[in-house]
Amino acid sequence: MEGGQPKVIPSSEGENTTPSVVDPIKRVVGRVAKRQAVVNPKTTIFSVKRLIGHKFTDKTVQEDTKWLPYTVKAGQHEMAVVEVEGKTFTPQEISAQILQKIKADAESYLGEKVTDAVITVPAYFDDAQRQATKQAGEIAGLDVKRIINEPTAAALAYGLGKEEKKDQKIVVYDFGGGTFDISIIEMGQTD
């Protein structure tokens, strides 16, 4: 919060978003990794949240392996993992690299250590996907306080700093990649 308003902390590249793209061998994350994806598609990982918390044999994973340029295979307990240059990475480890970059960017901006986090996930994520996301946060060195739905986070962010006295309902529509989610938040004064 800055001046009573929520503020997006920019990345080290000066942008308000960080692409979820990773070269796990070179440990390159974000915009730089996205640029190299064209020349190194088999070593640049993207869309890993489509794999997180899923078994390799799951129908969605099998469909995704048809278009993903990198290698996805069965790992421990048949969970989907990514193989790059003979090294195996869980989706949690790839996600942790993204979270580590965001954590480092936040620490640089704030000038202090970041230890706690609330992580947002698509509303359709099941318990296994949410637990795997929490594990990614822990691998990144974060104490994950909560996992919340993305549309709920948007509704909360919109309501932050609103000082209207009347009761109101805020509706957030999330036209995500292949999903349509809605969150409703009720705001009002308590006496």
mmCIF file of N, CA and C in Angstrom, residues 69-159:
data_model
loop_
_atom_site.group_PDB
_atom_site.id
_atom_site.type_symbol
_atom_site.label_atom_id
_atom_site.label_comp_id
_atom_site.label_asym_id
_atom_site.label_seq_id
_atom_site.Cartn_x
_atom_site.Cartn_y
_atom_site.Cartn_z
ATOM 1 N N PRO A 69 6.372 -27.730 -26.339
ATOM 2 C CA PRO A 69 7.611 -28.101 -27.030
ATOM 3 C C PRO A 69 8.647 -28.783 -26.140
ATOM 4 N N TYR A 70 8.488 -28.703 -24.845
ATOM 5 C CA TYR A 70 9.432 -29.332 -23.928
ATOM 6 C C TYR A 70 8.896 -30.690 -23.480
ATOM 7 N N THR A 71 9.770 -31.471 -22.847
ATOM 8 C CA THR A 71 9.435 -32.839 -22.468
ATOM 9 C C THR A 71 8.724 -32.886 -21.119
ATOM 10 N N VAL A 72 7.544 -33.528 -21.117
ATOM 11 C CA VAL A 72 6.789 -33.778 -19.890
ATOM 12 C C VAL A 72 6.704 -35.288 -19.745
ATOM 13 N N LYS A 73 6.990 -35.781 -18.537
ATOM 14 C CA LYS A 73 6.947 -37.228 -18.312
ATOM 15 C C LYS A 73 6.453 -37.520 -16.904
ATOM 16 N N ALA A 74 6.343 -38.797 -16.585
ATOM 17 C CA ALA A 74 5.909 -39.221 -15.256
ATOM 18 C C ALA A 74 7.100 -39.213 -14.304
ATOM 19 N N GLY A 75 6.886 -38.610 -13.150
ATOM 20 C CA GLY A 75 7.910 -38.588 -12.114
ATOM 21 C C GLY A 75 7.484 -39.441 -10.938
ATOM 22 N N GLN A 76 7.954 -39.071 -9.764
ATOM 23 C CA GLN A 76 7.615 -39.795 -8.543
ATOM 24 C C GLN A 76 6.097 -39.778 -8.329
ATOM 25 N N HIS A 77 5.547 -40.929 -7.957
ATOM 26 C CA HIS A 77 4.104 -41.093 -7.733
ATOM 27 C C HIS A 77 3.286 -40.767 -8.981
ATOM 28 N N GLU A 78 3.912 -40.932 -10.156
ATOM 29 C CA GLU A 78 3.249 -40.688 -11.454
ATOM 30 C C GLU A 78 2.882 -39.225 -11.685
ATOM 31 N N MET A 79 3.435 -38.317 -10.878
ATOM 32 C CA MET A 79 3.135 -36.897 -11.063
ATOM 33 C C MET A 79 3.869 -36.368 -12.291
ATOM 34 N N ALA A 80 3.253 -35.410 -12.986
ATOM 35 C CA ALA A 80 3.866 -34.808 -14.166
ATOM 36 C C ALA A 80 5.105 -34.015 -13.759
ATOM 37 N N VAL A 81 6.186 -34.223 -14.502
ATOM 38 C CA VAL A 81 7.425 -33.473 -14.304
ATOM 39 C C VAL A 81 7.934 -33.033 -15.671
ATOM 40 N N VAL A 82 8.875 -32.105 -15.654
ATOM 41 C CA VAL A 82 9.470 -31.571 -16.869
ATOM 42 C C VAL A 82 10.918 -32.028 -16.925
ATOM 43 N N GLU A 83 11.361 -32.430 -18.116
ATOM 44 C CA GLU A 83 12.761 -32.819 -18.283
ATOM 45 C C GLU A 83 13.431 -31.844 -19.239
ATOM 46 N N VAL A 84 14.544 -31.279 -18.779
ATOM 47 C CA VAL A 84 15.313 -30.334 -19.578
ATOM 48 C C VAL A 84 16.775 -30.749 -19.516
ATOM 49 N N GLU A 85 17.342 -31.039 -20.685
ATOM 50 C CA GLU A 85 18.754 -31.432 -20.794
ATOM 51 C C GLU A 85 19.121 -32.530 -19.799
ATOM 52 N N GLY A 86 18.250 -33.530 -19.671
ATOM 53 C CA GLY A 86 18.516 -34.678 -18.812
ATOM 54 C C GLY A 86 18.235 -34.452 -17.337
ATOM 55 N N LYS A 87 17.828 -33.249 -16.963
ATOM 56 C CA LYS A 87 17.496 -32.949 -15.563
ATOM 57 C C LYS A 87 15.982 -32.855 -15.428
ATOM 58 N N THR A 88 15.475 -33.393 -14.322
ATOM 59 C CA THR A 88 14.034 -33.411 -14.077
ATOM 60 C C THR A 88 13.662 -32.343 -13.058
ATOM 61 N N PHE A 89 12.580 -31.624 -13.353
ATOM 62 C CA PHE A 89 12.069 -30.576 -12.470
ATOM 63 C C PHE A 89 10.578 -30.795 -12.255
ATOM 64 N N THR A 90 10.130 -30.661 -11.019
ATOM 65 C CA THR A 90 8.696 -30.723 -10.753
ATOM 66 C C THR A 90 8.094 -29.366 -11.134
ATOM 67 N N PRO A 91 6.805 -29.324 -11.423
ATOM 68 C CA PRO A 91 6.170 -28.026 -11.666
ATOM 69 C C PRO A 91 6.328 -27.076 -10.476
ATOM 70 N N GLN A 92 6.397 -27.647 -9.255
ATOM 71 C CA GLN A 92 6.601 -26.817 -8.072
ATOM 72 C C GLN A 92 7.974 -26.137 -8.111
ATOM 73 N N GLU A 93 9.004 -26.865 -8.568
ATOM 74 C CA GLU A 93 10.349 -26.275 -8.637
ATOM 75 C C GLU A 93 10.409 -25.168 -9.691
ATOM 76 N N ILE A 94 9.740 -25.378 -10.809
ATOM 77 C CA ILE A 94 9.707 -24.343 -11.858
ATOM 78 C C ILE A 94 8.949 -23.129 -11.330
ATOM 79 N N SER A 95 7.793 -23.358 -10.722
ATOM 80 C CA SER A 95 6.995 -22.264 -10.156
ATOM 81 C C SER A 95 7.773 -21.530 -9.071
ATOM 82 N N ALA A 96 8.559 -22.262 -8.294
ATOM 83 C CA ALA A 96 9.362 -21.642 -7.238
ATOM 84 C C ALA A 96 10.378 -20.669 -7.824
ATOM 85 N N GLN A 97 10.933 -20.993 -8.985
ATOM 86 C CA GLN A 97 11.882 -20.067 -9.620
ATOM 87 C C GLN A 97 11.196 -18.754 -9.992
ATOM 88 N N ILE A 98 9.952 -18.838 -10.441
ATOM 89 C CA ILE A 98 9.185 -17.626 -10.757
ATOM 90 C C ILE A 98 8.928 -16.842 -9.477
ATOM 91 N N LEU A 99 8.489 -17.537 -8.424
ATOM 92 C CA LEU A 99 8.215 -16.875 -7.151
ATOM 93 C C LEU A 99 9.481 -16.267 -6.546
ATOM 94 N N GLN A 100 10.624 -16.926 -6.709
ATOM 95 C CA GLN A 100 11.891 -16.385 -6.194
ATOM 96 C C GLN A 100 12.237 -15.066 -6.885
ATOM 97 N N LYS A 101 11.990 -14.983 -8.186
ATOM 98 C CA LYS A 101 12.255 -13.732 -8.911
ATOM 99 C C LYS A 101 11.334 -12.627 -8.403
ATOM 100 N N ILE A 102 10.051 -12.945 -8.274
ATOM 101 C CA ILE A 102 9.093 -11.947 -7.796
ATOM 102 C C ILE A 102 9.454 -11.508 -6.377
ATOM 103 N N LYS A 103 9.851 -12.461 -5.549
ATOM 104 C CA LYS A 103 10.269 -12.167 -4.167
ATOM 105 C C LYS A 103 11.490 -11.236 -4.178
ATOM 106 N N ALA A 104 12.473 -11.552 -5.014
ATOM 107 C CA ALA A 104 13.685 -10.725 -5.098
ATOM 108 C C ALA A 104 13.360 -9.315 -5.602
ATOM 109 N N ASP A 105 12.474 -9.219 -6.588
ATOM 110 C CA ASP A 105 12.075 -7.905 -7.097
ATOM 111 C C ASP A 105 11.371 -7.098 -6.011
ATOM 112 N N ALA A 106 10.495 -7.746 -5.246
ATOM 113 C CA ALA A 106 9.783 -7.062 -4.161
ATOM 114 C C ALA A 106 10.767 -6.605 -3.079
ATOM 115 N N GLU A 107 11.710 -7.475 -2.729
ATOM 116 C CA GLU A 107 12.701 -7.113 -1.702
ATOM 117 C C GLU A 107 13.545 -5.930 -2.155
ATOM 118 N N SER A 108 13.922 -5.916 -3.422
ATOM 119 C CA SER A 108 14.706 -4.808 -3.958
ATOM 120 C C SER A 108 13.910 -3.500 -3.903
ATOM 121 N N TYR A 109 12.662 -3.567 -4.270
ATOM 122 C CA TYR A 109 11.797 -2.380 -4.271
ATOM 123 C C TYR A 109 11.543 -1.874 -2.852
ATOM 124 N N LEU A 110 11.242 -2.796 -1.942
ATOM 125 C CA LEU A 110 10.882 -2.430 -0.578
ATOM 126 C C LEU A 110 12.089 -2.125 0.310
ATOM 127 N N GLY A 111 13.237 -2.692 -0.058
ATOM 128 C CA GLY A 111 14.428 -2.504 0.760
ATOM 129 C C GLY A 111 14.414 -3.322 2.037
ATOM 130 N N GLU A 112 13.618 -4.375 2.052
ATOM 131 C CA GLU A 112 13.555 -5.270 3.217
ATOM 132 C C GLU A 112 13.213 -6.678 2.757
ATOM 133 N N LYS A 113 13.446 -7.629 3.642
ATOM 134 C CA LYS A 113 13.218 -9.037 3.338
ATOM 135 C C LYS A 113 11.716 -9.339 3.280
ATOM 136 N N VAL A 114 11.312 -10.152 2.300
ATOM 137 C CA VAL A 114 9.931 -10.619 2.186
ATOM 138 C C VAL A 114 9.901 -12.084 2.609
ATOM 139 N N THR A 115 9.061 -12.406 3.590
ATOM 140 C CA THR A 115 9.015 -13.773 4.102
ATOM 141 C C THR A 115 7.647 -14.429 3.951
ATOM 142 N N ASP A 116 6.577 -13.623 3.932
ATOM 143 C CA ASP A 116 5.220 -14.146 3.901
ATOM 144 C C ASP A 116 4.561 -13.825 2.566
ATOM 145 N N ALA A 117 3.621 -14.684 2.174
ATOM 146 C CA ALA A 117 2.934 -14.451 0.905
ATOM 147 C C ALA A 117 1.526 -15.021 0.920
ATOM 148 N N VAL A 118 0.661 -14.381 0.165
ATOM 149 C CA VAL A 118 -0.637 -14.911 -0.206
ATOM 150 C C VAL A 118 -0.531 -15.111 -1.708
ATOM 151 N N ILE A 119 -0.817 -16.313 -2.166
ATOM 152 C CA ILE A 119 -0.673 -16.634 -3.589
ATOM 153 C C ILE A 119 -2.049 -16.866 -4.189
ATOM 154 N N THR A 120 -2.260 -16.302 -5.363
ATOM 155 C CA THR A 120 -3.532 -16.492 -6.054
ATOM 156 C C THR A 120 -3.403 -17.633 -7.059
ATOM 157 N N VAL A 121 -4.526 -18.324 -7.252
ATOM 158 C CA VAL A 121 -4.597 -19.427 -8.214
ATOM 159 C C VAL A 121 -5.919 -19.329 -8.969
ATOM 160 N N PRO A 122 -6.002 -19.955 -10.131
ATOM 161 C CA PRO A 122 -7.297 -19.976 -10.828
ATOM 162 C C PRO A 122 -8.370 -20.597 -9.938
ATOM 163 N N ALA A 123 -9.588 -20.130 -10.070
ATOM 164 C CA ALA A 123 -10.687 -20.601 -9.227
ATOM 165 C C ALA A 123 -10.939 -22.094 -9.391
ATOM 166 N N TYR A 124 -10.605 -22.652 -10.552
ATOM 167 C CA TYR A 124 -10.873 -24.079 -10.804
ATOM 168 C C TYR A 124 -9.830 -25.005 -10.183
ATOM 169 N N PHE A 125 -8.754 -24.478 -9.606
ATOM 170 C CA PHE A 125 -7.722 -25.332 -9.021
ATOM 171 C C PHE A 125 -8.331 -26.206 -7.923
ATOM 172 N N ASP A 126 -7.990 -27.504 -7.961
ATOM 173 C CA ASP A 126 -8.460 -28.412 -6.913
ATOM 174 C C ASP A 126 -7.458 -28.412 -5.756
ATOM 175 N N ASP A 127 -7.730 -29.228 -4.737
ATOM 176 C CA ASP A 127 -6.889 -29.238 -3.541
ATOM 177 C C ASP A 127 -5.445 -29.638 -3.850
ATOM 178 N N ALA A 128 -5.254 -30.622 -4.728
ATOM 179 C CA ALA A 128 -3.891 -31.061 -5.069
ATOM 180 C C ALA A 128 -3.109 -29.926 -5.733
ATOM 181 N N GLN A 129 -3.762 -29.180 -6.606
ATOM 182 C CA GLN A 129 -3.100 -28.061 -7.277
ATOM 183 C C GLN A 129 -2.790 -26.939 -6.295
ATOM 184 N N ARG A 130 -3.695 -26.706 -5.362
ATOM 185 C CA ARG A 130 -3.467 -25.665 -4.355
ATOM 186 C C ARG A 130 -2.319 -26.059 -3.418
ATOM 187 N N GLN A 131 -2.274 -27.325 -3.019
ATOM 188 C CA GLN A 131 -1.185 -27.794 -2.154
ATOM 189 C C GLN A 131 0.158 -27.720 -2.884
ATOM 190 N N ALA A 132 0.160 -28.072 -4.172
ATOM 191 C CA ALA A 132 1.398 -28.008 -4.949
ATOM 192 C C ALA A 132 1.854 -26.552 -5.098
ATOM 193 N N THR A 133 0.911 -25.638 -5.239
ATOM 194 C CA THR A 133 1.253 -24.215 -5.317
ATOM 195 C C THR A 133 1.849 -23.741 -4.000
ATOM 196 N N LYS A 134 1.284 -24.208 -2.901
ATOM 197 C CA LYS A 134 1.834 -23.859 -1.585
ATOM 198 C C LYS A 134 3.254 -24.393 -1.447
ATOM 199 N N GLN A 135 3.491 -25.622 -1.935
ATOM 200 C CA GLN A 135 4.843 -26.197 -1.910
ATOM 201 C C GLN A 135 5.812 -25.334 -2.720
ATOM 202 N N ALA A 136 5.359 -24.829 -3.862
ATOM 203 C CA ALA A 136 6.212 -23.958 -4.687
ATOM 204 C C ALA A 136 6.622 -22.724 -3.892
ATOM 205 N N GLY A 137 5.674 -22.150 -3.170
ATOM 206 C CA GLY A 137 5.985 -20.993 -2.334
ATOM 207 C C GLY A 137 6.996 -21.317 -1.254
ATOM 208 N N GLU A 138 6.844 -22.484 -0.650
ATOM 209 C CA GLU A 138 7.779 -22.900 0.396
ATOM 210 C C GLU A 138 9.170 -23.139 -0.184
ATOM 211 N N ILE A 139 9.250 -23.757 -1.368
ATOM 212 C CA ILE A 139 10.546 -23.963 -2.034
ATOM 213 C C ILE A 139 11.203 -22.609 -2.303
ATOM 214 N N ALA A 140 10.367 -21.604 -2.628
ATOM 215 C CA ALA A 140 10.883 -20.259 -2.911
ATOM 216 C C ALA A 140 11.292 -19.510 -1.651
ATOM 217 N N GLY A 141 11.090 -20.118 -0.488
ATOM 218 C CA GLY A 141 11.485 -19.477 0.770
ATOM 219 C C GLY A 141 10.408 -18.584 1.357
ATOM 220 N N LEU A 142 9.153 -18.852 1.003
ATOM 221 C CA LEU A 142 8.046 -18.045 1.495
ATOM 222 C C LEU A 142 7.184 -18.838 2.472
ATOM 223 N N ASP A 143 6.660 -18.153 3.462
ATOM 224 C CA ASP A 143 5.661 -18.727 4.350
ATOM 225 C C ASP A 143 4.313 -18.362 3.722
ATOM 226 N N VAL A 144 3.682 -19.332 3.084
ATOM 227 C CA VAL A 144 2.433 -19.078 2.364
ATOM 228 C C VAL A 144 1.292 -19.051 3.375
ATOM 229 N N LYS A 145 0.752 -17.865 3.576
ATOM 230 C CA LYS A 145 -0.314 -17.675 4.559
ATOM 231 C C LYS A 145 -1.653 -18.184 4.040
ATOM 232 N N ARG A 146 -1.913 -17.954 2.753
ATOM 233 C CA ARG A 146 -3.171 -18.402 2.151
ATOM 234 C C ARG A 146 -3.000 -18.578 0.658
ATOM 235 N N ILE A 147 -3.855 -19.434 0.123
ATOM 236 C CA ILE A 147 -4.008 -19.588 -1.314
ATOM 237 C C ILE A 147 -5.435 -19.113 -1.600
ATOM 238 N N ILE A 148 -5.584 -18.092 -2.456
ATOM 239 C CA ILE A 148 -6.933 -17.600 -2.752
ATOM 240 C C ILE A 148 -7.174 -17.570 -4.262
ATOM 241 N N ASN A 149 -8.439 -17.603 -4.625
ATOM 242 C CA ASN A 149 -8.822 -17.562 -6.032
ATOM 243 C C ASN A 149 -8.483 -16.209 -6.652
ATOM 244 N N GLU A 150 -8.049 -16.216 -7.912
ATOM 245 C CA GLU A 150 -7.684 -14.980 -8.601
ATOM 246 C C GLU A 150 -8.838 -13.971 -8.648
ATOM 247 N N PRO A 151 -10.073 -14.391 -8.996
ATOM 248 C CA PRO A 151 -11.134 -13.394 -9.019
ATOM 249 C C PRO A 151 -11.453 -12.821 -7.637
ATOM 250 N N THR A 152 -11.261 -13.621 -6.603
ATOM 251 C CA THR A 152 -11.469 -13.129 -5.242
ATOM 252 C C THR A 152 -10.422 -12.068 -4.917
ATOM 253 N N ALA A 153 -9.188 -12.311 -5.325
ATOM 254 C CA ALA A 153 -8.117 -11.335 -5.106
ATOM 255 C C ALA A 153 -8.422 -10.032 -5.834
ATOM 256 N N ALA A 154 -8.944 -10.132 -7.051
ATOM 257 C CA ALA A 154 -9.299 -8.923 -7.808
ATOM 258 C C ALA A 154 -10.396 -8.146 -7.095
ATOM 259 N N ALA A 155 -11.390 -8.859 -6.574
ATOM 260 C CA ALA A 155 -12.490 -8.200 -5.853
ATOM 261 C C ALA A 155 -11.966 -7.509 -4.593
ATOM 262 N N LEU A 156 -11.094 -8.188 -3.868
ATOM 263 C CA LEU A 156 -10.523 -7.599 -2.655
ATOM 264 C C LEU A 156 -9.677 -6.374 -2.984
ATOM 265 N N ALA A 157 -8.861 -6.464 -4.038
ATOM 266 C CA ALA A 157 -8.017 -5.335 -4.440
ATOM 267 C C ALA A 157 -8.873 -4.142 -4.844
ATOM 268 N N TYR A 158 -9.966 -4.408 -5.542
ATOM 269 C CA TYR A 158 -10.860 -3.327 -5.936
ATOM 270 C C TYR A 158 -11.465 -2.655 -4.710
ATOM 271 N N GLY A 159 -11.841 -3.441 -3.720
ATOM 272 C CA GLY A 159 -12.490 -2.913 -2.529
ATOM 273 C C GLY A 159 -11.552 -2.231 -1.558
#
